[in-house]
Amino acid sequence: MYQPDFPPVPFRLGLYPVVDSVEWIARLLDAGVRTLQLRIKDQRDDQVEDEVVTAIALGRRYNARLFINDYWQLAVKHQAYGVHLGQEDLETTDLNAIRKAGLRLGVSTHDDMEIDIALAARPSYIALGHVFPTQTKQMPSAPQGLAQLARYIERLGDYPTVAIGGISLARAPEVLATGVGSIAVVSAITQADDWHQATRQLLELAGVGDE
Ligand SMILES: Cc1ncc(COP(=O)(O)OP(=O)(O)O)c(N)n1
Ligand SMILES: Cc1ncsc1CCOP(=O)(O)O
Ligand SMILES: [Mg+2]
């Protein structure tokens, strides 16, 4: 049963682009995306605060679900819709502060043991990856593949899930066929010849997410 210890999210979060700038956030909101993530790596909080503030304001203006990756203190300070954290982050983050501030929480997982750990935190959604090989991030583990993803989805029942890693436009239909609630993509949009068309096609397949 889905009883998160953080505010709930709809089972279907739909298309979920993960991008590294406010420019991308603005473009994608304008293109109709309603679930997205700001993922800027390896900067100090003071270096990214302005971008985080602007992204959160844009997300609010479009009534979108904007998750901030990693910079949970800034997300709390500026009242983002939600925060996305990795397994290692769970050990060093004040989850109570995120909960008390009323932010949603998404957690990355790569295997059954990590799913156990994520479930213990009772986040708003669980991300499952990486499904396919990816050029975007160095991964220490092997890709899960579709069969494993389908098994995780089955295991998680009505828990909102997000698949990530190597999901292209061509592969999106088979990923969605597992019953996953959302597909998170980086290069399928940011490296596309025509990002606008790619976004439109991915939105047609995955939807904008439920209210
Ligand atoms: C939707 C989604 N799923 C997984 C990740 C990966 O997050 P994390 O493990 O924190 O790794 P980094 O993205 O910080 O490199 C994600 N960002 N979004
Ligand atoms: C951030 C992240 N976490 C797991 S895979 C990944 C990158 C996904 O990027 P792409 O969609 O380009 O494979
Ligand atoms: Mg992270």
CSV table of C-alpha atoms and ligand atoms in Angstrom, one decimal:
chain,number,residue,atom,x,y,z
A,1,MET,CA,0.0,0.0,0.0
A,2,TYR,CA,1.3,3.4,-0.9
A,3,GLN,CA,1.5,5.3,2.3
A,4,PRO,CA,4.5,7.7,2.0
A,5,ASP,CA,5.9,9.6,4.8
A,6,PHE,CA,6.2,12.6,2.5
A,7,PRO,CA,3.5,14.2,0.4
A,8,PRO,CA,2.2,11.8,-2.2
A,9,VAL,CA,2.6,12.2,-6.0
A,10,PRO,CA,0.3,10.7,-8.6
A,11,PHE,CA,1.2,7.2,-9.7
A,12,ARG,CA,1.7,8.5,-13.2
A,13,LEU,CA,4.2,11.3,-13.2
A,14,GLY,CA,4.5,11.0,-17.0
A,15,LEU,CA,7.4,12.3,-19.0
A,16,TYR,CA,10.1,13.5,-16.6
A,17,PRO,CA,13.1,15.3,-18.2
A,18,VAL,CA,16.2,15.7,-16.1
A,19,VAL,CA,18.2,18.8,-17.1
A,20,ASP,CA,21.1,21.0,-16.0
A,21,SER,CA,20.0,24.6,-16.5
A,22,VAL,CA,17.2,27.0,-16.0
A,23,GLU,CA,17.1,27.6,-19.8
A,24,TRP,CA,16.1,23.9,-20.3
A,25,ILE,CA,13.5,24.2,-17.5
A,26,ALA,CA,11.9,27.2,-19.1
A,27,ARG,CA,11.9,25.6,-22.6
A,28,LEU,CA,10.4,22.3,-21.4
A,29,LEU,CA,7.7,24.0,-19.3
A,30,ASP,CA,6.8,26.1,-22.3
A,31,ALA,CA,6.6,22.8,-24.4
A,32,GLY,CA,4.0,21.4,-22.0
A,33,VAL,CA,6.2,19.2,-19.7
A,34,ARG,CA,4.8,19.1,-16.1
A,35,THR,CA,7.3,16.9,-14.2
A,36,LEU,CA,11.0,17.7,-14.4
A,37,GLN,CA,14.2,17.9,-12.5
A,38,LEU,CA,17.0,20.4,-12.1
A,39,ARG,CA,20.2,18.4,-11.9
A,40,ILE,CA,23.4,20.5,-11.6
A,41,LYS,CA,26.4,18.5,-10.5
A,42,ASP,CA,29.3,19.3,-8.2
A,43,GLN,CA,28.8,22.9,-7.3
A,44,ARG,CA,28.5,24.6,-3.9
A,45,ASP,CA,25.1,25.7,-2.7
A,46,ASP,CA,26.0,29.4,-3.1
A,47,GLN,CA,27.0,28.8,-6.8
A,48,VAL,CA,23.6,27.3,-7.7
A,49,GLU,CA,21.2,29.1,-5.4
A,50,ASP,CA,20.1,31.7,-8.1
A,51,GLU,CA,19.4,28.9,-10.6
A,52,VAL,CA,17.5,26.9,-8.0
A,53,VAL,CA,15.4,29.9,-7.0
A,54,THR,CA,14.6,30.8,-10.7
A,55,ALA,CA,13.8,27.1,-11.5
A,56,ILE,CA,11.4,26.9,-8.5
A,57,ALA,CA,9.7,30.1,-9.5
A,58,LEU,CA,9.2,28.9,-13.1
A,59,GLY,CA,7.9,25.5,-11.8
A,60,ARG,CA,5.3,27.3,-9.7
A,61,ARG,CA,4.3,29.6,-12.5
A,62,TYR,CA,3.4,26.6,-14.7
A,63,ASN,CA,2.0,24.6,-11.8
A,64,ALA,CA,4.6,21.9,-12.5
A,65,ARG,CA,6.3,19.3,-10.4
A,66,LEU,CA,9.9,20.5,-10.2
A,67,PHE,CA,12.3,18.3,-8.3
A,68,ILE,CA,15.7,19.5,-7.2
A,69,ASN,CA,18.5,17.0,-7.4
A,70,ASP,CA,21.1,16.9,-4.6
A,71,TYR,CA,20.7,20.5,-3.2
A,72,TRP,CA,18.0,19.5,-0.6
A,73,GLN,CA,18.8,22.4,1.7
A,74,LEU,CA,18.2,24.9,-1.1
A,75,ALA,CA,15.1,23.1,-2.1
A,76,VAL,CA,13.7,23.3,1.5
A,77,LYS,CA,14.8,27.0,1.9
A,78,HIS,CA,13.0,28.0,-1.3
A,79,GLN,CA,10.1,25.6,-1.1
A,80,ALA,CA,10.5,23.4,-4.2
A,81,TYR,CA,7.8,20.9,-5.1
A,82,GLY,CA,10.2,18.1,-4.4
A,83,VAL,CA,13.8,16.8,-3.9
A,84,HIS,CA,15.5,13.8,-5.7
A,85,LEU,CA,18.1,12.0,-3.7
A,86,GLY,CA,20.5,9.1,-4.4
A,87,GLN,CA,21.1,6.2,-1.9
A,88,GLU,CA,24.4,7.8,-0.6
A,89,ASP,CA,22.6,11.1,0.0
A,90,LEU,CA,20.1,9.3,2.3
A,91,GLU,CA,22.8,8.8,4.9
A,92,THR,CA,23.8,12.5,5.0
A,93,THR,CA,20.4,14.2,4.5
A,94,ASP,CA,18.0,15.5,7.2
A,95,LEU,CA,14.9,13.7,5.9
A,96,ASN,CA,12.9,15.2,8.7
A,97,ALA,CA,13.7,18.7,7.5
A,98,ILE,CA,12.4,17.8,4.0
A,99,ARG,CA,9.3,16.1,5.5
A,100,LYS,CA,8.6,19.0,7.8
A,101,ALA,CA,8.9,21.5,5.0
A,102,GLY,CA,6.3,19.5,3.0
A,103,LEU,CA,8.5,18.6,0.0
A,104,ARG,CA,8.0,15.4,-2.0
A,105,LEU,CA,10.9,13.0,-2.0
A,106,GLY,CA,12.1,10.8,-4.8
A,107,VAL,CA,14.9,8.2,-4.2
A,108,SER,CA,17.2,6.4,-6.7
A,109,THR,CA,17.5,2.6,-6.5
A,110,HIS,CA,19.5,0.0,-8.5
A,111,ASP,CA,18.6,-3.3,-7.0
A,112,ASP,CA,16.3,-5.1,-4.5
A,113,MET,CA,18.4,-4.2,-1.5
A,114,GLU,CA,18.3,-0.5,-2.4
A,115,ILE,CA,14.6,-0.7,-3.0
A,116,ASP,CA,14.3,-2.1,0.6
A,117,ILE,CA,16.3,0.9,1.9
A,118,ALA,CA,14.2,3.3,-0.2
A,119,LEU,CA,10.9,1.8,1.0
A,120,ALA,CA,12.1,2.2,4.6
A,121,ALA,CA,12.3,5.9,4.0
A,122,ARG,CA,8.7,5.9,2.6
A,123,PRO,CA,9.5,8.5,-0.2
A,124,SER,CA,6.9,9.9,-2.6
A,125,TYR,CA,8.3,7.9,-5.5
A,126,ILE,CA,11.0,5.4,-6.2
A,127,ALA,CA,13.3,5.7,-9.3
A,128,LEU,CA,14.6,2.5,-10.9
A,129,GLY,CA,17.7,2.3,-13.0
A,130,HIS,CA,19.6,2.3,-15.0
A,131,VAL,CA,17.4,0.4,-17.4
A,132,PHE,CA,19.7,0.6,-20.5
A,133,PRO,CA,23.3,1.6,-21.0
A,134,THR,CA,23.7,5.4,-20.7
A,135,GLN,CA,26.4,7.9,-21.8
A,136,THR,CA,25.1,10.6,-19.5
A,137,LYS,CA,26.4,9.2,-16.2
A,138,GLN,CA,29.1,6.7,-15.2
A,139,MET,CA,27.3,3.8,-13.5
A,140,PRO,CA,29.1,1.4,-11.2
A,141,SER,CA,26.5,-1.4,-11.8
A,142,ALA,CA,25.2,-3.1,-15.0
A,143,PRO,CA,22.0,-2.0,-16.7
A,144,GLN,CA,18.9,-3.6,-15.2
A,145,GLY,CA,17.1,-4.4,-18.5
A,146,LEU,CA,13.4,-4.6,-19.1
A,147,ALA,CA,12.6,-7.9,-17.4
A,148,GLN,CA,14.2,-6.8,-14.2
A,149,LEU,CA,12.4,-3.4,-14.4
A,150,ALA,CA,9.1,-5.3,-14.9
A,151,ARG,CA,9.8,-7.4,-11.8
A,152,TYR,CA,10.5,-4.3,-9.7
A,153,ILE,CA,7.3,-2.6,-10.9
A,154,GLU,CA,5.3,-5.8,-10.0
A,155,ARG,CA,7.0,-5.8,-6.6
A,156,LEU,CA,6.2,-2.1,-5.9
A,157,GLY,CA,2.5,-2.5,-6.7
A,158,ASP,CA,0.8,0.9,-6.4
A,159,TYR,CA,4.0,2.8,-5.4
A,160,PRO,CA,4.7,5.6,-7.9
A,161,THR,CA,7.8,4.6,-10.0
A,162,VAL,CA,10.1,6.3,-12.4
A,163,ALA,CA,12.4,4.5,-14.9
A,164,ILE,CA,15.7,6.1,-15.9
A,165,GLY,CA,18.8,5.4,-17.9
A,166,GLY,CA,19.2,5.1,-21.7
A,167,ILE,CA,15.5,5.6,-22.5
A,168,SER,CA,15.3,6.8,-26.0
A,169,LEU,CA,12.2,7.7,-28.0
A,170,ALA,CA,12.4,4.3,-29.7
A,171,ARG,CA,12.7,2.4,-26.4
A,172,ALA,CA,10.1,4.4,-24.5
A,173,PRO,CA,7.1,2.3,-25.5
A,174,GLU,CA,8.6,-1.0,-24.2
A,175,VAL,CA,9.6,0.8,-20.9
A,176,LEU,CA,6.1,2.2,-20.5
A,177,ALA,CA,4.7,-1.3,-21.2
A,178,THR,CA,6.2,-2.5,-17.9
A,179,GLY,CA,3.6,-0.4,-16.2
A,180,VAL,CA,6.1,2.1,-14.8
A,181,GLY,CA,4.4,5.5,-14.0
A,182,SER,CA,7.1,7.7,-15.5
A,183,ILE,CA,10.1,7.8,-17.7
A,184,ALA,CA,13.0,10.1,-16.8
A,185,VAL,CA,15.2,11.1,-19.7
A,186,VAL,CA,18.3,13.3,-20.3
A,187,SER,CA,19.9,12.7,-23.7
A,188,ALA,CA,16.6,11.7,-25.5
A,189,ILE,CA,15.8,15.4,-25.2
A,190,THR,CA,19.0,17.4,-24.7
A,191,GLN,CA,20.9,15.5,-27.4
A,192,ALA,CA,18.0,15.2,-29.9
A,193,ASP,CA,18.5,16.8,-33.3
A,194,ASP,CA,15.1,18.5,-32.7
A,195,TRP,CA,14.5,18.7,-28.9
A,196,HIS,CA,11.0,20.2,-29.4
A,197,GLN,CA,9.8,17.4,-31.6
A,198,ALA,CA,11.4,14.8,-29.4
A,199,THR,CA,9.7,16.3,-26.4
A,200,ARG,CA,6.3,16.3,-28.2
A,201,GLN,CA,6.7,12.7,-29.2
A,202,LEU,CA,7.8,11.6,-25.7
A,203,LEU,CA,4.8,13.5,-24.2
A,204,GLU,CA,2.5,11.7,-26.6
A,205,LEU,CA,3.8,8.4,-25.3
A,206,ALA,CA,4.3,9.0,-21.6
A,207,GLY,CA,1.8,11.8,-21.0
A,208,VAL,CA,2.2,14.9,-18.7
A,209,GLY,CA,1.3,12.9,-15.6
A,210,ASP,CA,-1.9,12.8,-13.6
A,211,GLU,CA,-3.1,15.6,-11.4
B,1,LIG,C1,14.4,10.5,-11.7
B,1,LIG,C2,15.9,10.2,-11.3
B,1,LIG,N1,16.3,9.0,-11.0
B,1,LIG,C3,17.6,8.8,-10.7
B,1,LIG,C4,18.4,9.8,-10.6
B,1,LIG,C5,19.9,9.6,-10.1
B,1,LIG,O1,20.0,10.3,-8.9
B,1,LIG,P1,21.3,10.1,-8.0
B,1,LIG,O2,21.4,8.7,-7.6
B,1,LIG,O3,21.2,11.1,-6.9
B,1,LIG,O4,22.5,10.5,-9.0
B,1,LIG,P2,22.8,11.9,-9.6
B,1,LIG,O5,21.7,12.3,-10.5
B,1,LIG,O6,22.8,12.9,-8.5
B,1,LIG,O7,24.1,11.8,-10.3
B,1,LIG,C6,18.0,11.1,-10.9
B,1,LIG,N2,18.8,12.2,-10.8
B,1,LIG,N3,16.7,11.3,-11.2
B,2,LIG,C1,21.1,10.7,-13.8
B,2,LIG,C2,21.0,9.2,-14.1
B,2,LIG,N1,20.8,8.3,-13.1
B,2,LIG,C3,20.8,7.1,-13.6
B,2,LIG,S1,21.0,7.0,-15.2
B,2,LIG,C4,21.1,8.7,-15.3
B,2,LIG,C5,21.3,9.4,-16.6
B,2,LIG,C6,20.2,9.2,-17.6
B,2,LIG,O1,20.5,9.9,-18.8
B,2,LIG,P1,20.0,9.3,-20.2
B,2,LIG,O2,18.6,9.5,-20.3
B,2,LIG,O3,20.7,10.3,-21.2
B,2,LIG,O4,20.5,7.9,-20.3
B,3,MG,MG,21.8,13.1,-6.7
